[in-house]
Amino acid sequence: MQQILEERGFTDIARLRAECPRFQCPPGALRCCTRRLLFSQPDFRGATTLVEAHCHACGFGVVFLPKFHCELNPIEQYWCAAKHKY
């Protein structure tokens, strides 16, 4: 990540750690670690993943849901209704 950021013109990267402990960056921080700095770059954020590209090529839509928040996943509502019915 350091090499990529240096190629993008960032010069003070050597003093940053690779990632914050347990991937828990401070709220609102953009330069706390090289991982956060790279992931905050507009072209990096907007890049399509291989999974998205493959699914779209096959005619499927992709929706990424937040991890560890099953209450936001629509399938959980269907499972709940099915459990009550059967």
Short mmCIF file of C-alpha atoms in Angstrom, two decimals:
data_model
loop_
_atom_site.label_atom_id
_atom_site.label_comp_id
_atom_site.label_asym_id
_atom_site.label_seq_id
_atom_site.Cartn_x
_atom_site.Cartn_y
_atom_site.Cartn_z
CA MET A 1 0.00 0.00 0.00
CA GLN A 2 2.87 2.32 0.78
CA GLN A 3 4.28 1.93 -2.73
CA ILE A 4 0.91 2.65 -4.35
CA LEU A 5 0.41 5.77 -2.22
CA GLU A 6 3.91 7.02 -3.01
CA GLU A 7 3.17 6.57 -6.71
CA ARG A 8 0.06 8.69 -6.17
CA GLY A 9 2.16 11.55 -4.80
CA PHE A 10 1.89 11.07 -1.04
CA THR A 11 5.28 11.74 0.54
CA ASP A 12 4.92 11.24 4.31
CA ILE A 13 3.65 7.67 4.14
CA ALA A 14 6.61 6.01 5.86
CA ARG A 15 5.50 7.29 9.28
CA LEU A 16 2.00 5.78 8.95
CA ARG A 17 1.23 2.26 10.11
CA ALA A 18 -0.16 -0.20 7.58
CA GLU A 19 -3.55 -0.43 9.31
CA CYS A 20 -5.15 0.60 12.57
CA PRO A 21 -5.41 -2.06 15.29
CA ARG A 22 -8.28 -4.46 14.54
CA PHE A 23 -9.23 -2.31 11.51
CA GLN A 24 -10.77 0.25 13.90
CA CYS A 25 -9.78 3.64 12.48
CA PRO A 26 -10.70 6.70 14.58
CA PRO A 27 -13.99 8.28 13.46
CA GLY A 28 -13.44 10.89 10.75
CA ALA A 29 -9.73 10.15 10.37
CA LEU A 30 -8.45 9.99 6.80
CA ARG A 31 -4.69 9.72 7.40
CA CYS A 32 -4.46 7.42 10.40
CA CYS A 33 -3.07 4.47 8.40
CA THR A 34 -2.13 3.61 4.82
CA ARG A 35 -5.18 1.36 4.47
CA ARG A 36 -7.62 4.20 5.29
CA LEU A 37 -5.74 6.66 3.10
CA LEU A 38 -5.79 4.32 0.10
CA PHE A 39 -9.43 3.31 0.61
CA SER A 40 -10.46 6.99 0.79
CA GLN A 41 -9.13 7.74 -2.71
CA PRO A 42 -12.07 8.39 -5.08
CA ASP A 43 -10.87 6.10 -7.87
CA PHE A 44 -10.19 3.30 -5.40
CA ARG A 45 -13.60 3.62 -3.75
CA GLY A 46 -15.42 3.68 -7.07
CA ALA A 47 -13.67 0.63 -8.51
CA THR A 48 -15.87 -2.33 -9.41
CA THR A 49 -14.85 -5.60 -7.75
CA LEU A 50 -14.35 -8.78 -9.74
CA VAL A 51 -17.45 -10.28 -8.10
CA GLU A 52 -19.57 -7.29 -9.14
CA ALA A 53 -18.23 -7.34 -12.70
CA HIS A 54 -18.83 -11.07 -13.10
CA CYS A 55 -22.35 -10.93 -11.64
CA HIS A 56 -23.32 -7.96 -13.82
CA ALA A 57 -21.93 -9.73 -16.91
CA CYS A 58 -24.20 -12.69 -16.08
CA GLY A 59 -27.20 -10.40 -15.62
CA PHE A 60 -27.34 -10.46 -11.81
CA GLY A 61 -27.50 -7.49 -9.46
CA VAL A 62 -25.20 -7.28 -6.44
CA VAL A 63 -26.07 -5.71 -3.10
CA PHE A 64 -23.42 -5.63 -0.40
CA LEU A 65 -24.95 -5.53 3.07
CA PRO A 66 -23.20 -4.47 6.28
CA LYS A 67 -21.43 -7.33 8.02
CA PHE A 68 -22.73 -8.50 11.39
CA HIS A 69 -26.02 -6.59 11.05
CA CYS A 70 -28.48 -9.34 10.23
CA GLU A 71 -31.42 -7.07 11.07
CA LEU A 72 -30.63 -5.10 7.90
CA ASN A 73 -30.65 -8.21 5.71
CA PRO A 74 -34.07 -8.74 4.06
CA ILE A 75 -33.70 -12.54 4.05
CA GLU A 76 -33.88 -12.50 7.84
CA GLN A 77 -37.42 -11.07 7.67
CA TYR A 78 -38.45 -13.91 5.36
CA TRP A 79 -36.89 -16.50 7.69
CA CYS A 80 -38.75 -14.97 10.62
CA ALA A 81 -42.06 -15.16 8.78
CA ALA A 82 -41.36 -18.75 7.71
CA LYS A 83 -40.53 -19.79 11.29
CA HIS A 84 -43.83 -18.40 12.55
CA LYS A 85 -45.83 -20.05 9.77
CA TYR A 86 -44.28 -23.52 9.84
#
